[in-house]
Coordinates of N, CA, C and O in Angstrom, one line a residue:
M1 N -6.0 39.9 19.0 CA -5.3 39.5 20.2 C -5.8 38.0 20.5 O -5.0 37.3 21.0
R2 N -7.0 37.7 20.3 CA -7.5 36.4 20.6 C -6.8 35.3 19.7 O -6.6 34.2 20.2
V3 N -6.6 35.7 18.4 CA -6.0 34.7 17.5 C -4.5 34.4 18.0 O -4.1 33.3 18.0
W4 N -3.8 35.5 18.4 CA -2.4 35.3 18.9 C -2.4 34.4 20.1 O -1.6 33.5 20.3
L5 N -3.4 34.7 21.0 CA -3.4 33.9 22.3 C -3.8 32.4 22.0 O -3.2 31.5 22.5
A6 N -4.7 32.2 21.1 CA -5.1 30.8 20.7 C -4.0 30.1 20.0 O -3.7 28.9 20.3
C7 N -3.2 30.8 19.1 CA -2.1 30.2 18.5 C -1.0 29.8 19.5 O -0.4 28.8 19.4
F8 N -0.7 30.7 20.4 CA 0.3 30.5 21.4 C -0.1 29.3 22.3 O 0.7 28.4 22.5
L9 N -1.4 29.2 22.7 CA -1.8 28.0 23.5 C -1.7 26.7 22.7 O -1.3 25.7 23.3
V10 N -2.1 26.7 21.5 CA -2.1 25.5 20.7 C -0.6 25.1 20.5 O -0.3 23.9 20.6
L11 N 0.3 26.0 20.1 CA 1.7 25.7 20.0 C 2.3 25.2 21.3 O 3.1 24.3 21.3
F12 N 2.0 25.8 22.4 CA 2.5 25.4 23.7 C 2.0 24.0 24.0 O 2.8 23.2 24.5
A13 N 0.8 23.7 23.8 CA 0.2 22.4 24.0 C 0.9 21.3 23.1 O 1.2 20.2 23.6
L14 N 1.1 21.7 21.9 CA 1.8 20.7 21.0 C 3.3 20.5 21.4 O 3.7 19.3 21.4
A15 N 4.0 21.5 21.9 CA 5.3 21.3 22.3 C 5.4 20.5 23.6 O 6.2 19.6 23.7
E16 N 4.5 20.7 24.5 CA 4.4 19.8 25.7 C 4.1 18.4 25.4 O 4.6 17.5 26.0
L17 N 3.1 18.2 24.5 CA 2.7 16.9 24.0 C 3.9 16.2 23.4 O 4.2 15.0 23.6
F18 N 4.7 16.9 22.5 CA 5.8 16.3 21.9 C 6.9 15.9 22.9 O 7.5 14.8 22.8
D19 N 7.1 16.7 23.9 CA 8.1 16.3 25.0 C 7.6 15.1 25.8 O 8.4 14.3 26.1
W20 N 6.3 15.0 26.0 CA 5.8 13.9 26.8 C 5.9 12.6 25.9 O 6.2 11.6 26.4
L21 N 5.6 12.7 24.6 CA 5.7 11.5 23.7 C 7.2 11.1 23.5 O 7.4 9.9 23.3
K22 N 8.1 12.0 23.6 CA 9.5 11.6 23.4 C 10.0 10.6 24.5 O 10.7 9.7 24.3
G23 N 9.5 10.8 25.7 CA 9.8 9.9 26.8 C 9.0 8.7 27.0 O 9.3 7.8 27.8
F24 N 8.0 8.6 26.1 CA 7.0 7.5 26.2 C 7.4 6.4 25.2 O 7.8 6.7 24.1
S25 N 7.5 5.1 25.6 CA 7.8 4.0 24.7 C 6.9 2.8 25.0 O 6.4 2.6 26.1
F26 N 6.6 2.1 23.9 CA 5.8 0.9 24.0 C 6.6 -0.3 24.0 O 7.7 -0.3 23.5
P27 N 6.1 -1.4 24.7 CA 6.9 -2.6 24.6 C 6.8 -3.3 23.2 O 5.9 -2.9 22.4
L28 N 7.7 -4.2 22.9 CA 7.8 -4.8 21.6 C 6.5 -5.4 21.1 O 6.1 -5.3 19.9
P29 N 5.8 -6.2 21.9 CA 4.5 -6.8 21.4 C 3.5 -5.8 20.9 O 2.8 -6.1 19.9
I30 N 3.5 -4.6 21.5 CA 2.6 -3.6 21.0 C 3.0 -3.1 19.6 O 2.1 -2.9 18.7
Y31 N 4.3 -3.0 19.3 CA 4.7 -2.6 18.0 C 4.4 -3.7 17.0 O 4.0 -3.4 15.9
I32 N 4.5 -5.0 17.4 CA 4.2 -6.1 16.5 C 2.7 -6.1 16.2 O 2.3 -6.2 15.0
L33 N 1.9 -5.9 17.2 CA 0.4 -5.9 17.0 C 0.0 -4.7 16.1 O -0.9 -4.8 15.3
G34 N 0.6 -3.6 16.4 CA 0.4 -2.4 15.6 C 0.7 -2.6 14.1 O 0.0 -2.1 13.2
G35 N 1.9 -3.2 13.8 CA 2.2 -3.5 12.5 C 1.3 -4.4 11.8 O 0.9 -4.2 10.6
A36 N 0.9 -5.4 12.5 CA -0.1 -6.4 11.9 C -1.4 -5.7 11.6 O -2.0 -5.9 10.6
F37 N -1.9 -4.8 12.5 CA -3.1 -4.1 12.3 C -3.0 -3.2 11.1 O -3.9 -3.1 10.3
L38 N -1.9 -2.5 10.9 CA -1.7 -1.6 9.8 C -1.7 -2.4 8.5 O -2.2 -2.0 7.5
A39 N -1.1 -3.6 8.5 CA -1.0 -4.5 7.3 C -2.4 -4.9 6.9 O -2.8 -4.9 5.7
V40 N -3.2 -5.3 7.9 CA -4.6 -5.8 7.6 C -5.4 -4.6 7.2 O -6.2 -4.7 6.2
A41 N -5.3 -3.5 7.8 CA -6.1 -2.3 7.4 C -5.7 -1.8 6.0 O -6.6 -1.4 5.3
S42 N -4.5 -1.8 5.7 CA -4.1 -1.3 4.3 C -4.5 -2.3 3.2 O -4.7 -1.9 2.1
N43 N -4.7 -3.6 3.5 CA -5.1 -4.5 2.5 C -6.6 -5.0 2.7 O -7.0 -6.0 2.1
Y44 N -7.3 -4.3 3.5 CA -8.7 -4.7 3.8 C -9.6 -4.8 2.6 O -10.3 -5.8 2.4
D45 N -9.5 -3.9 1.7 CA -10.4 -3.9 0.5 C -10.0 -5.0 -0.4 O -10.9 -5.7 -1.0
K46 N -8.7 -5.4 -0.5 CA -8.3 -6.5 -1.4 C -8.8 -7.8 -0.8 O -9.2 -8.7 -1.5
M47 N -8.7 -7.9 0.6 CA -9.0 -9.2 1.2 C -10.6 -9.4 1.1 O -11.0 -10.5 0.8
I48 N -11.3 -8.4 1.4 CA -12.8 -8.6 1.4 C -13.3 -8.8 0.0 O -14.2 -9.6 -0.3
G49 N -12.7 -8.1 -1.0 CA -13.1 -8.3 -2.4 C -12.9 -9.7 -2.9 O -13.6 -10.2 -3.7
T50 N -11.8 -10.3 -2.4 CA -11.5 -11.7 -2.9 C -12.6 -12.7 -2.3 O -13.0 -13.6 -3.0
Y51 N -13.0 -12.5 -1.1 CA -13.8 -13.5 -0.4 C -15.3 -13.3 -0.9 O -16.0 -14.3 -1.0
F52 N -15.7 -12.1 -1.2 CA -17.1 -11.9 -1.4 C -17.5 -11.6 -2.9 O -18.6 -11.3 -3.2
S53 N -16.5 -11.7 -3.8 CA -16.8 -11.4 -5.2 C -17.4 -12.7 -5.8 O -17.2 -13.8 -5.4
D54 N -18.2 -12.5 -6.9 CA -19.0 -13.6 -7.5 C -18.0 -14.5 -8.2 O -18.2 -15.7 -8.3
G55 N -17.0 -13.9 -8.8 CA -16.0 -14.7 -9.6 C -15.0 -15.5 -8.8 O -14.4 -16.4 -9.3
G56 N -14.9 -15.1 -7.6 CA -13.9 -15.8 -6.7 C -12.5 -15.6 -7.1 O -12.2 -14.4 -7.5
E57 N -11.7 -16.6 -7.1 CA -10.2 -16.4 -7.4 C -10.0 -16.2 -8.9 O -9.1 -15.6 -9.3
Q58 N -10.9 -16.7 -9.7 CA -10.8 -16.5 -11.2 C -10.8 -15.1 -11.6 O -10.0 -14.7 -12.4
S59 N -11.6 -14.2 -10.9 CA -11.6 -12.8 -11.3 C -10.3 -12.2 -10.9 O -9.9 -11.2 -11.5
Q60 N -9.7 -12.6 -9.8 CA -8.5 -12.0 -9.4 C -7.4 -12.4 -10.3 O -6.5 -11.6 -10.7
I61 N -7.4 -13.6 -10.8 CA -6.4 -14.1 -11.8 C -6.5 -13.4 -13.1 O -5.6 -13.0 -13.7
D62 N -7.8 -13.2 -13.5 CA -8.0 -12.5 -14.8 C -7.5 -11.0 -14.8 O -7.1 -10.5 -15.8
S63 N -7.6 -10.4 -13.6 CA -7.2 -9.0 -13.5 C -5.7 -8.9 -13.7 O -5.2 -7.8 -14.0
F64 N -4.9 -10.0 -13.5 CA -3.4 -9.9 -13.7 C -3.0 -10.3 -15.0 O -1.8 -10.2 -15.3
T65 N -3.8 -10.9 -15.9 CA -3.4 -11.3 -17.2 C -3.4 -10.1 -18.1 O -4.3 -9.2 -18.1
P66 N -2.4 -9.9 -19.0 CA -2.3 -8.8 -19.8 C -3.4 -8.8 -20.9 O -3.7 -9.9 -21.5
T67 N -4.1 -7.7 -21.1 CA -5.2 -7.7 -22.1 C -4.7 -7.1 -23.4 O -5.4 -7.3 -24.4
S68 N -3.6 -6.4 -23.4 CA -3.2 -5.7 -24.7 C -2.4 -6.7 -25.5 O -1.7 -7.5 -25.0
E69 N -2.6 -6.5 -26.8 CA -1.8 -7.4 -27.8 C -0.4 -6.8 -27.9 O -0.2 -5.6 -27.7
L70 N 0.5 -7.6 -28.3 CA 1.9 -7.2 -28.6 C 1.9 -6.4 -29.9 O 1.1 -6.7 -30.8
P71 N 2.8 -5.5 -30.0 CA 2.9 -4.8 -31.3 C 3.3 -5.7 -32.4 O 4.0 -6.7 -32.1
P72 N 2.9 -5.5 -33.6 CA 3.2 -6.4 -34.7 C 4.7 -6.6 -34.9 O 5.2 -7.7 -35.3
T73 N 5.6 -5.7 -34.6 CA 7.0 -5.8 -34.8 C 7.6 -6.9 -33.8 O 8.4 -7.7 -34.2
V74 N 7.1 -6.9 -32.6 CA 7.5 -7.9 -31.6 C 7.1 -9.3 -32.0 O 7.8 -10.2 -31.9
V75 N 5.8 -9.4 -32.5 CA 5.3 -10.7 -32.9 C 6.1 -11.2 -34.0 O 6.4 -12.4 -34.1
N76 N 6.4 -10.4 -35.0 CA 7.1 -10.8 -36.2 C 8.5 -11.2 -35.8 O 9.1 -12.2 -36.3
Q77 N 9.2 -10.5 -34.9 CA 10.5 -10.9 -34.4 C 10.5 -12.3 -33.7 O 11.4 -13.1 -33.9
V78 N 9.5 -12.5 -32.9 CA 9.4 -13.8 -32.2 C 9.1 -14.9 -33.2 O 9.7 -16.0 -33.1
K79 N 8.3 -14.7 -34.2 CA 8.0 -15.7 -35.2 C 9.3 -16.0 -36.0 O 9.6 -17.1 -36.3
D80 N 10.0 -14.9 -36.4 CA 11.2 -15.1 -37.2 C 12.3 -15.9 -36.4 O 12.9 -16.8 -36.9
S81 N 12.4 -15.6 -35.1 CA 13.4 -16.3 -34.3 C 13.0 -17.8 -34.1 O 13.8 -18.7 -34.1
Q82 N 11.7 -18.0 -34.0 CA 11.2 -19.4 -33.8 C 11.4 -20.2 -35.1 O 11.8 -21.3 -35.1
Q83 N 11.2 -19.5 -36.3 CA 11.4 -20.2 -37.6 C 12.9 -20.5 -37.8 O 13.3 -21.5 -38.3
G84 N 13.7 -19.6 -37.4 CA 15.2 -19.7 -37.5 C 15.7 -20.9 -36.7 O 16.5 -21.7 -37.1
E85 N 15.2 -21.0 -35.5 CA 15.6 -22.1 -34.6 C 15.1 -23.5 -35.1 O 15.8 -24.4 -35.0
S86 N 13.9 -23.5 -35.7 CA 13.4 -24.8 -36.2 C 14.1 -25.2 -37.5 O 14.3 -26.4 -37.8
A87 N 14.6 -24.2 -38.3 CA 15.4 -24.5 -39.5 C 16.8 -25.1 -39.1 O 17.3 -25.9 -39.8
E88 N 17.3 -24.6 -38.0 CA 18.6 -25.0 -37.6 C 18.6 -26.4 -37.1 O 19.6 -27.1 -37.2
C89 N 17.6 -26.9 -36.5 CA 17.5 -28.2 -35.9 C 17.4 -29.2 -36.9 O 17.6 -29.9 -37.6

């Protein structure tokens, strides 16, 4: 019986809270500040890692360069197309 009573009270409180929040609205500057805060909070680790890392910006640039080699078929196709263009000129 206690579980049913607790569930009823929790659901009733949530329903009343939802009704109260439906009628509540923030002014536009609060939405703008909230969005800016969320943007900073979601990128906080990237921002702090850039400023305090030993490598500085170079380590950030290195992380974006591809490290894997192209498959040999692609490399051969590129070489063949470059040789064909130089022979035509």
